[in-house]
PDB file of C-alpha atoms in Angstrom:
ATOM      1  CA  UNK A   1     -39.620 -54.907-107.029  1.00  0.00           C
ATOM      2  CA  UNK A   2     -38.709 -52.364-104.447  1.00  0.00           C
ATOM      3  CA  UNK A   3     -36.717 -54.270-101.763  1.00  0.00           C
ATOM      4  CA  UNK A   4     -34.572 -57.628-101.435  1.00  0.00           C
ATOM      5  CA  UNK A   5     -36.614 -59.230 -98.613  1.00  0.00           C
ATOM      6  CA  UNK A   6     -37.294 -63.129 -98.775  1.00  0.00           C
ATOM      7  CA  UNK A   7     -40.960 -64.191 -98.476  1.00  0.00           C
ATOM      8  CA  UNK A   8     -41.779 -67.439 -96.770  1.00  0.00           C
ATOM      9  CA  UNK A   9     -45.175 -68.902 -97.714  1.00  0.00           C
ATOM     10  CA  UNK A  10     -46.874 -71.953 -95.816  1.00  0.00           C
ATOM     11  CA  UNK A  11     -50.100 -73.291 -97.471  1.00  0.00           C
ATOM     12  CA  UNK A  12     -49.927 -73.820-101.212  1.00  0.00           C
ATOM     13  CA  UNK A  13     -53.464 -74.817-102.041  1.00  0.00           C
ATOM     14  CA  UNK A  14     -56.104 -73.285-104.222  1.00  0.00           C
ATOM     15  CA  UNK A  15     -55.557 -70.091-102.936  1.00  0.00           C
ATOM     16  CA  UNK A  16     -52.120 -70.124-101.845  1.00  0.00           C
ATOM     17  CA  UNK A  17     -50.531 -71.636-105.190  1.00  0.00           C
ATOM     18  CA  UNK A  18     -51.536 -68.714-107.322  1.00  0.00           C
ATOM     19  CA  UNK A  19     -50.765 -66.085-104.958  1.00  0.00           C
ATOM     20  CA  UNK A  20     -47.177 -67.492-104.894  1.00  0.00           C
ATOM     21  CA  UNK A  21     -46.703 -67.717-108.332  1.00  0.00           C
ATOM     22  CA  UNK A  22     -47.930 -63.903-108.479  1.00  0.00           C
ATOM     23  CA  UNK A  23     -45.200 -63.218-106.068  1.00  0.00           C
ATOM     24  CA  UNK A  24     -42.672 -64.993-108.145  1.00  0.00           C
ATOM     25  CA  UNK A  25     -43.702 -63.192-111.182  1.00  0.00           C
ATOM     26  CA  UNK A  26     -43.347 -60.103-109.511  1.00  0.00           C
ATOM     27  CA  UNK A  27     -39.539 -61.094-108.959  1.00  0.00           C
ATOM     28  CA  UNK A  28     -39.963 -61.879-105.099  1.00  0.00           C
ATOM     29  CA  UNK A  29     -37.779 -64.364-103.672  1.00  0.00           C
ATOM     30  CA  UNK A  30     -40.143 -66.996-102.054  1.00  0.00           C
ATOM     31  CA  UNK A  31     -39.618 -69.949 -99.871  1.00  0.00           C
ATOM     32  CA  UNK A  32     -42.445 -72.525 -99.619  1.00  0.00           C
ATOM     33  CA  UNK A  33     -43.859 -75.382 -97.637  1.00  0.00           C
ATOM     34  CA  UNK A  34     -46.593 -77.698 -97.831  1.00  0.00           C
ATOM     35  CA  UNK A  35     -47.807 -80.647 -96.051  1.00  0.00           C
ATOM     36  CA  UNK A  36     -48.718 -82.388 -99.281  1.00  0.00           C
ATOM     37  CA  UNK A  37     -45.154 -82.104-101.109  1.00  0.00           C
ATOM     38  CA  UNK A  38     -46.517 -82.605-104.328  1.00  0.00           C
ATOM     39  CA  UNK A  39     -48.402 -79.572-104.391  1.00  0.00           C
ATOM     40  CA  UNK A  40     -44.910 -77.768-104.318  1.00  0.00           C
ATOM     41  CA  UNK A  41     -43.378 -78.966-107.812  1.00  0.00           C
ATOM     42  CA  UNK A  42     -45.140 -76.372-109.954  1.00  0.00           C
ATOM     43  CA  UNK A  43     -43.745 -73.899-107.429  1.00  0.00           C
ATOM     44  CA  UNK A  44     -40.569 -75.127-107.388  1.00  0.00           C
ATOM     45  CA  UNK A  45     -40.328 -75.171-111.135  1.00  0.00           C
ATOM     46  CA  UNK A  46     -41.610 -71.300-111.295  1.00  0.00           C
ATOM     47  CA  UNK A  47     -38.416 -70.353-108.988  1.00  0.00           C
ATOM     48  CA  UNK A  48     -39.808 -70.857-105.323  1.00  0.00           C
ATOM     49  CA  UNK A  49     -37.245 -72.421-102.899  1.00  0.00           C
ATOM     50  CA  UNK A  50     -38.865 -75.477-101.156  1.00  0.00           C
ATOM     51  CA  UNK A  51     -38.385 -75.946 -97.516  1.00  0.00           C
ATOM     52  CA  UNK A  52     -38.992 -79.148 -95.393  1.00  0.00           C
ATOM     53  CA  UNK A  53     -40.705 -77.655 -92.338  1.00  0.00           C
ATOM     54  CA  UNK A  54     -42.378 -74.023 -91.187  1.00  0.00           C
ATOM     55  CA  UNK A  55     -39.504 -73.594 -89.127  1.00  0.00           C
ATOM     56  CA  UNK A  56     -37.062 -73.894 -92.077  1.00  0.00           C
ATOM     57  CA  UNK A  57     -39.393 -71.418 -94.051  1.00  0.00           C
ATOM     58  CA  UNK A  58     -38.959 -68.882 -91.141  1.00  0.00           C
ATOM     59  CA  UNK A  59     -35.159 -69.361 -90.783  1.00  0.00           C
ATOM     60  CA  UNK A  60     -34.735 -68.287 -94.538  1.00  0.00           C
ATOM     61  CA  UNK A  61     -37.399 -65.730 -94.533  1.00  0.00           C
ATOM     62  CA  UNK A  62     -37.666 -62.064 -93.316  1.00  0.00           C
ATOM     63  CA  UNK A  63     -41.705 -62.033 -93.645  1.00  0.00           C
ATOM     64  CA  UNK A  64     -43.805 -65.566 -93.244  1.00  0.00           C
ATOM     65  CA  UNK A  65     -47.376 -65.603 -95.219  1.00  0.00           C
ATOM     66  CA  UNK A  66     -49.960 -68.444 -94.224  1.00  0.00           C
ATOM     67  CA  UNK A  67     -52.808 -69.647 -96.138  1.00  0.00           C
ATOM     68  CA  UNK A  68     -54.038 -72.468 -94.293  1.00  0.00           C
ATOM     69  CA  UNK A  69     -57.286 -74.586 -93.626  1.00  0.00           C
ATOM     70  CA  UNK A  70     -58.456 -73.332 -89.854  1.00  0.00           C
ATOM     71  CA  UNK A  71     -57.319 -72.412 -86.735  1.00  0.00           C
ATOM     72  CA  UNK A  72     -56.057 -75.940 -85.717  1.00  0.00           C
ATOM     73  CA  UNK A  73     -53.641 -75.906 -88.948  1.00  0.00           C
ATOM     74  CA  UNK A  74     -52.511 -72.159 -88.146  1.00  0.00           C
ATOM     75  CA  UNK A  75     -51.597 -73.238 -84.435  1.00  0.00           C
ATOM     76  CA  UNK A  76     -49.650 -76.117 -85.442  1.00  0.00           C
ATOM     77  CA  UNK A  77     -47.825 -74.311 -88.218  1.00  0.00           C
ATOM     78  CA  UNK A  78     -47.092 -71.441 -85.657  1.00  0.00           C
ATOM     79  CA  UNK A  79     -46.347 -73.023 -82.159  1.00  0.00           C
ATOM     80  CA  UNK A  80     -46.152 -76.917 -83.109  1.00  0.00           C
ATOM     81  CA  UNK A  81     -43.173 -78.799 -83.563  1.00  0.00           C
ATOM     82  CA  UNK A  82     -40.927 -77.857 -86.473  1.00  0.00           C
ATOM     83  CA  UNK A  83     -43.172 -74.813 -86.321  1.00  0.00           C
ATOM     84  CA  UNK A  84     -42.448 -71.006 -87.021  1.00  0.00           C
ATOM     85  CA  UNK A  85     -41.945 -70.500 -83.172  1.00  0.00           C
ATOM     86  CA  UNK A  86     -38.553 -72.444 -83.590  1.00  0.00           C
ATOM     87  CA  UNK A  87     -36.911 -69.784 -85.955  1.00  0.00           C
ATOM     88  CA  UNK A  88     -38.999 -66.710 -85.178  1.00  0.00           C
ATOM     89  CA  UNK A  89     -37.499 -63.115 -83.923  1.00  0.00           C
ATOM     90  CA  UNK A  90     -38.687 -59.642 -83.439  1.00  0.00           C
ATOM     91  CA  UNK A  91     -37.421 -58.632 -86.541  1.00  0.00           C
ATOM     92  CA  UNK A  92     -39.800 -60.980 -88.597  1.00  0.00           C
ATOM     93  CA  UNK A  93     -43.302 -60.880 -89.236  1.00  0.00           C
ATOM     94  CA  UNK A  94     -46.087 -63.358 -89.913  1.00  0.00           C
ATOM     95  CA  UNK A  95     -48.831 -62.525 -92.545  1.00  0.00           C
ATOM     96  CA  UNK A  96     -51.763 -64.851 -92.055  1.00  0.00           C
ATOM     97  CA  UNK A  97     -54.277 -65.002 -95.061  1.00  0.00           C
ATOM     98  CA  UNK A  98     -56.181 -67.932 -93.637  1.00  0.00           C
ATOM     99  CA  UNK A  99     -59.655 -67.275 -92.033  1.00  0.00           C
ATOM    100  CA  UNK A 100     -60.134 -68.470 -88.511  1.00  0.00           C
ATOM    101  CA  UNK A 101     -61.807 -67.214 -85.184  1.00  0.00           C
ATOM    102  CA  UNK A 102     -60.720 -63.795 -83.889  1.00  0.00           C
ATOM    103  CA  UNK A 103     -60.060 -65.535 -80.331  1.00  0.00           C
ATOM    104  CA  UNK A 104     -57.860 -68.176 -82.252  1.00  0.00           C
ATOM    105  CA  UNK A 105     -55.879 -65.190 -83.875  1.00  0.00           C
ATOM    106  CA  UNK A 106     -55.266 -63.158 -80.807  1.00  0.00           C
ATOM    107  CA  UNK A 107     -54.248 -66.121 -78.729  1.00  0.00           C
ATOM    108  CA  UNK A 108     -51.484 -67.327 -81.165  1.00  0.00           C
ATOM    109  CA  UNK A 109     -50.349 -63.878 -82.272  1.00  0.00           C
ATOM    110  CA  UNK A 110     -50.263 -63.106 -78.540  1.00  0.00           C
ATOM    111  CA  UNK A 111     -48.151 -66.771 -77.700  1.00  0.00           C
ATOM    112  CA  UNK A 112     -45.748 -65.995 -80.611  1.00  0.00           C
ATOM    113  CA  UNK A 113     -45.203 -62.365 -79.802  1.00  0.00           C
ATOM    114  CA  UNK A 114     -44.376 -63.330 -76.084  1.00  0.00           C
ATOM    115  CA  UNK A 115     -41.987 -66.201 -76.820  1.00  0.00           C
ATOM    116  CA  UNK A 116     -40.186 -64.719 -79.655  1.00  0.00           C
ATOM    117  CA  UNK A 117     -41.194 -61.021 -80.307  1.00  0.00           C
ATOM    118  CA  UNK A 118     -42.336 -61.863 -83.938  1.00  0.00           C
ATOM    119  CA  UNK A 119     -45.079 -59.640 -85.025  1.00  0.00           C
ATOM    120  CA  UNK A 120     -48.539 -60.718 -86.557  1.00  0.00           C
ATOM    121  CA  UNK A 121     -50.865 -59.393 -89.050  1.00  0.00           C
ATOM    122  CA  UNK A 122     -54.257 -61.087 -89.383  1.00  0.00           C
ATOM    123  CA  UNK A 123     -54.953 -60.445 -93.429  1.00  0.00           C
ATOM    124  CA  UNK A 124     -58.028 -62.822 -94.411  1.00  0.00           C
ATOM    125  CA  UNK A 125     -58.683 -62.315 -98.159  1.00  0.00           C
ATOM    126  CA  UNK A 126     -61.847 -62.317-100.324  1.00  0.00           C
ATOM    127  CA  UNK A 127     -62.188 -62.999-104.002  1.00  0.00           C
ATOM    128  CA  UNK A 128     -61.639 -66.963-104.482  1.00  0.00           C
ATOM    129  CA  UNK A 129     -59.191 -68.353-106.984  1.00  0.00           C
ATOM    130  CA  UNK A 130     -59.880 -66.115-109.742  1.00  0.00           C
ATOM    131  CA  UNK A 131     -59.197 -63.068-107.408  1.00  0.00           C
ATOM    132  CA  UNK A 132     -55.691 -65.074-106.307  1.00  0.00           C
ATOM    133  CA  UNK A 133     -54.950 -65.657-110.047  1.00  0.00           C
ATOM    134  CA  UNK A 134     -55.421 -62.233-110.785  1.00  0.00           C
ATOM    135  CA  UNK A 135     -54.270 -60.093-108.211  1.00  0.00           C
ATOM    136  CA  UNK A 136     -57.748 -58.988-107.562  1.00  0.00           C
ATOM    137  CA  UNK A 137     -58.257 -60.038-103.939  1.00  0.00           C
ATOM    138  CA  UNK A 138     -59.734 -57.830-101.287  1.00  0.00           C
ATOM    139  CA  UNK A 139     -57.409 -57.930 -98.073  1.00  0.00           C
ATOM    140  CA  UNK A 140     -58.799 -56.781 -94.465  1.00  0.00           C
ATOM    141  CA  UNK A 141     -56.371 -56.507 -91.990  1.00  0.00           C
ATOM    142  CA  UNK A 142     -55.840 -56.660 -88.337  1.00  0.00           C
ATOM    143  CA  UNK A 143     -52.630 -55.581 -86.730  1.00  0.00           C
ATOM    144  CA  UNK A 144     -50.267 -52.651 -85.874  1.00  0.00           C
ATOM    145  CA  UNK A 145     -50.297 -49.873 -88.328  1.00  0.00           C
ATOM    146  CA  UNK A 146     -46.425 -49.727 -88.880  1.00  0.00           C
ATOM    147  CA  UNK A 147     -46.806 -53.689 -89.649  1.00  0.00           C
ATOM    148  CA  UNK A 148     -49.300 -53.217 -92.102  1.00  0.00           C
ATOM    149  CA  UNK A 149     -47.623 -50.138 -93.934  1.00  0.00           C
ATOM    150  CA  UNK A 150     -44.464 -52.659 -93.978  1.00  0.00           C
ATOM    151  CA  UNK A 151     -46.772 -55.361 -95.785  1.00  0.00           C
ATOM    152  CA  UNK A 152     -48.388 -52.901 -98.412  1.00  0.00           C
ATOM    153  CA  UNK A 153     -45.831 -53.612-101.157  1.00  0.00           C
ATOM    154  CA  UNK A 154     -46.307 -57.512-100.841  1.00  0.00           C
ATOM    155  CA  UNK A 155     -50.394 -56.983-100.550  1.00  0.00           C
ATOM    156  CA  UNK A 156     -50.172 -54.766-103.618  1.00  0.00           C
ATOM    157  CA  UNK A 157     -48.932 -57.507-105.865  1.00  0.00           C
ATOM    158  CA  UNK A 158     -51.976 -59.778-104.734  1.00  0.00           C
ATOM    159  CA  UNK A 159     -54.897 -57.478-104.082  1.00  0.00           C
ATOM    160  CA  UNK A 160     -57.092 -54.659-105.569  1.00  0.00           C
ATOM    161  CA  UNK A 161     -57.863 -53.508-101.917  1.00  0.00           C
ATOM    162  CA  UNK A 162     -56.161 -53.419 -98.542  1.00  0.00           C
ATOM    163  CA  UNK A 163     -58.057 -51.915 -95.628  1.00  0.00           C
ATOM    164  CA  UNK A 164     -56.368 -51.684 -92.222  1.00  0.00           C
ATOM    165  CA  UNK A 165     -59.564 -52.570 -89.989  1.00  0.00           C
ATOM    166  CA  UNK A 166     -57.881 -52.126 -86.442  1.00  0.00           C
ATOM    167  CA  UNK A 167     -55.845 -53.988 -83.904  1.00  0.00           C
ATOM    168  CA  UNK A 168     -55.173 -57.530 -84.113  1.00  0.00           C
ATOM    169  CA  UNK A 169     -58.418 -59.739 -84.702  1.00  0.00           C
ATOM    170  CA  UNK A 170     -60.123 -56.927 -86.679  1.00  0.00           C
ATOM    171  CA  UNK A 171     -59.161 -58.495 -89.843  1.00  0.00           C
ATOM    172  CA  UNK A 172     -60.766 -61.728 -88.869  1.00  0.00           C
ATOM    173  CA  UNK A 173     -63.820 -60.078 -87.484  1.00  0.00           C
ATOM    174  CA  UNK A 174     -64.321 -58.281 -90.989  1.00  0.00           C
ATOM    175  CA  UNK A 175     -63.846 -61.784 -92.745  1.00  0.00           C
ATOM    176  CA  UNK A 176     -66.586 -63.230 -90.576  1.00  0.00           C
ATOM    177  CA  UNK A 177     -68.839 -60.425 -91.543  1.00  0.00           C
ATOM    178  CA  UNK A 178     -68.027 -61.081 -95.364  1.00  0.00           C
ATOM    179  CA  UNK A 179     -68.826 -64.915 -94.897  1.00  0.00           C
ATOM    180  CA  UNK A 180     -72.225 -64.125 -93.420  1.00  0.00           C
ATOM    181  CA  UNK A 181     -73.229 -61.985 -96.628  1.00  0.00           C
ATOM    182  CA  UNK A 182     -71.816 -64.365 -98.910  1.00  0.00           C
ATOM    183  CA  UNK A 183     -73.084 -67.902 -97.190  1.00  0.00           C
ATOM    184  CA  UNK A 184     -76.510 -66.222 -97.186  1.00  0.00           C
ATOM    185  CA  UNK A 185     -76.479 -64.819-100.563  1.00  0.00           C
ATOM    186  CA  UNK A 186     -75.088 -68.183-102.084  1.00  0.00           C
ATOM    187  CA  UNK A 187     -78.146 -70.120-100.306  1.00  0.00           C
ATOM    188  CA  UNK A 188     -80.792 -67.533-101.578  1.00  0.00           C
ATOM    189  CA  UNK A 189     -79.221 -67.651-105.342  1.00  0.00           C
ATOM    190  CA  UNK A 190     -79.903 -71.553-104.999  1.00  0.00           C
ATOM    191  CA  UNK A 191     -83.591 -70.687-104.083  1.00  0.00           C
ATOM    192  CA  UNK A 192     -83.963 -68.281-106.930  1.00  0.00           C
ATOM    193  CA  UNK A 193     -82.631 -70.719-109.496  1.00  0.00           C
ATOM    194  CA  UNK A 194     -84.644 -73.504-108.155  1.00  0.00           C
ATOM    195  CA  UNK A 195     -87.931 -71.362-108.246  1.00  0.00           C
ATOM    196  CA  UNK A 196     -87.123 -70.394-111.947  1.00  0.00           C
ATOM    197  CA  UNK A 197     -86.580 -73.935-113.008  1.00  0.00           C
ATOM    198  CA  UNK A 198     -90.049 -75.128-111.147  1.00  0.00           C
ATOM    199  CA  UNK A 199     -91.516 -72.196-112.832  1.00  0.00           C
ATOM    200  CA  UNK A 200     -90.342 -73.328-116.209  1.00  0.00           C
ATOM    201  CA  UNK A 201     -88.065 -70.665-116.947  1.00  0.00           C
ATOM    202  CA  UNK A 202     -84.821 -70.965-118.442  1.00  0.00           C
ATOM    203  CA  UNK A 203     -82.560 -70.838-115.287  1.00  0.00           C
ATOM    204  CA  UNK A 204     -79.225 -70.073-117.210  1.00  0.00           C
ATOM    205  CA  UNK A 205     -80.667 -66.661-118.222  1.00  0.00           C
ATOM    206  CA  UNK A 206     -81.411 -65.533-114.610  1.00  0.00           C
ATOM    207  CA  UNK A 207     -78.016 -63.910-114.022  1.00  0.00           C
ATOM    208  CA  UNK A 208     -78.186 -61.926-117.143  1.00  0.00           C
ATOM    209  CA  UNK A 209     -81.581 -60.882-116.563  1.00  0.00           C
ATOM    210  CA  UNK A 210     -80.752 -59.473-113.121  1.00  0.00           C
ATOM    211  CA  UNK A 211     -77.130 -58.256-114.172  1.00  0.00           C
ATOM    212  CA  UNK A 212     -77.068 -54.756-113.104  1.00  0.00           C
ATOM    213  CA  UNK A 213     -80.136 -54.846-110.628  1.00  0.00           C
ATOM    214  CA  UNK A 214     -80.358 -54.604-106.870  1.00  0.00           C
ATOM    215  CA  UNK A 215     -80.183 -58.473-107.007  1.00  0.00           C
ATOM    216  CA  UNK A 216     -76.853 -58.558-108.491  1.00  0.00           C
ATOM    217  CA  UNK A 217     -73.566 -59.498-107.170  1.00  0.00           C
ATOM    218  CA  UNK A 218     -70.511 -61.313-107.807  1.00  0.00           C
ATOM    219  CA  UNK A 219     -71.923 -64.686-106.425  1.00  0.00           C
ATOM    220  CA  UNK A 220     -74.737 -64.446-108.668  1.00  0.00           C
ATOM    221  CA  UNK A 221     -72.686 -63.931-111.970  1.00  0.00           C
ATOM    222  CA  UNK A 222     -70.044 -66.608-110.816  1.00  0.00           C
ATOM    223  CA  UNK A 223     -72.325 -69.231-109.334  1.00  0.00           C
ATOM    224  CA  UNK A 224     -75.636 -68.869-110.771  1.00  0.00           C
ATOM    225  CA  UNK A 225     -74.697 -69.972-114.330  1.00  0.00           C
ATOM    226  CA  UNK A 226     -72.910 -73.182-112.445  1.00  0.00           C
ATOM    227  CA  UNK A 227     -76.141 -73.500-110.284  1.00  0.00           C
ATOM    228  CA  UNK A 228     -78.446 -73.365-113.286  1.00  0.00           C
ATOM    229  CA  UNK A 229     -76.297 -75.570-115.545  1.00  0.00           C
ATOM    230  CA  UNK A 230     -77.074 -78.630-113.224  1.00  0.00           C
ATOM    231  CA  UNK A 231     -73.471 -80.339-113.944  1.00  0.00           C
ATOM    232  CA  UNK A 232     -70.392 -80.108-111.743  1.00  0.00           C
ATOM    233  CA  UNK A 233     -67.731 -77.809-112.826  1.00  0.00           C
ATOM    234  CA  UNK A 234     -64.160 -77.455-111.742  1.00  0.00           C
ATOM    235  CA  UNK A 235     -64.121 -76.713-107.972  1.00  0.00           C
ATOM    236  CA  UNK A 236     -63.462 -73.272-106.748  1.00  0.00           C
ATOM    237  CA  UNK A 237     -65.308 -73.118-103.499  1.00  0.00           C
ATOM    238  CA  UNK A 238     -66.241 -75.808-101.049  1.00  0.00           C
ATOM    239  CA  UNK A 239     -69.341 -76.693 -99.140  1.00  0.00           C
ATOM    240  CA  UNK A 240     -66.938 -77.598 -96.316  1.00  0.00           C
ATOM    241  CA  UNK A 241     -65.205 -74.081 -96.321  1.00  0.00           C
ATOM    242  CA  UNK A 242     -68.278 -72.348 -96.111  1.00  0.00           C
ATOM    243  CA  UNK A 243     -69.822 -74.264 -93.359  1.00  0.00           C
ATOM    244  CA  UNK A 244     -66.540 -73.732 -91.329  1.00  0.00           C
ATOM    245  CA  UNK A 245     -67.122 -70.123 -92.040  1.00  0.00           C
ATOM    246  CA  UNK A 246     -70.573 -70.027 -91.317  1.00  0.00           C
ATOM    247  CA  UNK A 247     -69.970 -72.033 -87.841  1.00  0.00           C
ATOM    248  CA  UNK A 248     -67.044 -69.540 -86.827  1.00  0.00           C
ATOM    249  CA  UNK A 249     -69.509 -66.712 -87.338  1.00  0.00           C
ATOM    250  CA  UNK A 250     -72.298 -68.105 -85.329  1.00  0.00           C
ATOM    251  CA  UNK A 251     -69.608 -68.976 -82.737  1.00  0.00           C
ATOM    252  CA  UNK A 252     -68.061 -65.632 -82.322  1.00  0.00           C
ATOM    253  CA  UNK A 253     -71.892 -63.971 -82.642  1.00  0.00           C
ATOM    254  CA  UNK A 254     -72.710 -66.001 -79.822  1.00  0.00           C
ATOM    255  CA  UNK A 255     -69.874 -64.805 -77.618  1.00  0.00           C
ATOM    256  CA  UNK A 256     -70.955 -61.412 -78.102  1.00  0.00           C
ATOM    257  CA  UNK A 257     -74.617 -62.077 -77.809  1.00  0.00           C
ATOM    258  CA  UNK A 258     -75.212 -60.948 -81.378  1.00  0.00           C
ATOM    259  CA  UNK A 259     -78.107 -62.561 -83.035  1.00  0.00           C
ATOM    260  CA  UNK A 260     -77.361 -63.967 -86.541  1.00  0.00           C
ATOM    261  CA  UNK A 261     -81.058 -65.752 -87.571  1.00  0.00           C
ATOM    262  CA  UNK A 262     -80.258 -65.472 -91.504  1.00  0.00           C
ATOM    263  CA  UNK A 263     -77.018 -67.222 -90.965  1.00  0.00           C
ATOM    264  CA  UNK A 264     -78.331 -69.882 -88.586  1.00  0.00           C
ATOM    265  CA  UNK A 265     -80.884 -70.714 -91.364  1.00  0.00           C
ATOM    266  CA  UNK A 266     -77.770 -70.868 -93.783  1.00  0.00           C
ATOM    267  CA  UNK A 267     -75.809 -73.079 -91.833  1.00  0.00           C
ATOM    268  CA  UNK A 268     -78.583 -75.579 -91.511  1.00  0.00           C
ATOM    269  CA  UNK A 269     -78.942 -75.463 -95.435  1.00  0.00           C
ATOM    270  CA  UNK A 270     -75.129 -76.117 -95.779  1.00  0.00           C
ATOM    271  CA  UNK A 271     -75.282 -79.049 -93.354  1.00  0.00           C
ATOM    272  CA  UNK A 272     -78.237 -80.510 -94.839  1.00  0.00           C
ATOM    273  CA  UNK A 273     -76.211 -80.770 -98.343  1.00  0.00           C
ATOM    274  CA  UNK A 274     -73.173 -81.917 -96.640  1.00  0.00           C
ATOM    275  CA  UNK A 275     -75.287 -84.456 -95.057  1.00  0.00           C
ATOM    276  CA  UNK A 276     -76.228 -85.881 -98.462  1.00  0.00           C
ATOM    277  CA  UNK A 277     -72.609 -86.353 -99.362  1.00  0.00           C
ATOM    278  CA  UNK A 278     -71.485 -83.096-100.827  1.00  0.00           C
ATOM    279  CA  UNK A 279     -69.469 -81.972 -98.075  1.00  0.00           C
ATOM    280  CA  UNK A 280     -66.220 -81.559-100.236  1.00  0.00           C
ATOM    281  CA  UNK A 281     -67.986 -80.470-103.233  1.00  0.00           C
ATOM    282  CA  UNK A 282     -68.320 -77.136-105.006  1.00  0.00           C
ATOM    283  CA  UNK A 283     -70.747 -74.679-103.466  1.00  0.00           C
ATOM    284  CA  UNK A 284     -72.858 -74.923-106.431  1.00  0.00           C
ATOM    285  CA  UNK A 285     -73.995 -78.167-105.140  1.00  0.00           C
ATOM    286  CA  UNK A 286     -76.162 -76.222-102.658  1.00  0.00           C
ATOM    287  CA  UNK A 287     -78.738 -76.851-105.267  1.00  0.00           C
ATOM    288  CA  UNK A 288     -78.771 -80.352-103.990  1.00  0.00           C
ATOM    289  CA  UNK A 289     -81.115 -79.156-100.995  1.00  0.00           C
ATOM    290  CA  UNK A 290     -83.774 -79.149-103.826  1.00  0.00           C
ATOM    291  CA  UNK A 291     -83.349 -82.770-104.996  1.00  0.00           C
ATOM    292  CA  UNK A 292     -86.962 -83.433-105.292  1.00  0.00           C
ATOM    293  CA  UNK A 293     -87.649 -83.915-108.831  1.00  0.00           C
ATOM    294  CA  UNK A 294     -89.408 -80.769-109.288  1.00  0.00           C
ATOM    295  CA  UNK A 295     -87.209 -78.571-111.200  1.00  0.00           C
ATOM    296  CA  UNK A 296     -87.496 -79.021-115.255  1.00  0.00           C
TER     297      UNK A 296
END
């Protein structure tokens, strides 16, 4: 490790927890907070300091990292009672790994900067839980160049690629583009697996057969076998999360008068599956849209 700064980390769920563990393994000093205290036990045992509020995290950290569910959660943690704003300062920096609307990023970052001088990088990630565990995330950044450069040593311990996309909000726009592609791809993979099943083909061999061709993708290789298997496996990505991101993309696109017809169709599919009771289950349950009894 090349510096002695203390990091704060707020939001230690499926993505945040392995990110904190990697930072601790790299010798970083990390102060953590999560609404559900039980999620902090393993991190405390691994050497993280546990704080009782976002304000306490900020009081004891030079750079505060967020990995939260949505814009409402980010706003509450930053600007709400007991939030970051209470102990912020112009020498400190927020790095937000959450995926939220660009306009929410701009509004929250601007309010924090005006009230305290604290700086902000929107840095949503792609790569899933496996990427977080193995330091193979892809980070797309929005913010000032000097702040991104300051954060690069931290990013390097979490990611295989860091791209500065432009000023504040640009990282979130890039993540929306990512989710447009991923959400549609997953829905189409489910369609293909279903087609193969109806035709009587061994669906579990579809990812292998298509590997290396134009139809190949990480989602195909990760989710294809899970969809073909027909059994629930450990959850690595929720229908709920994808539906949230798809809706954010559609809302943002509408504000720009930018058509997203494929994403609109994907939103209907995710909502249909959610309506069947699978909102908080893994994305592999996109196959439930085809619960017609036709698959062999």
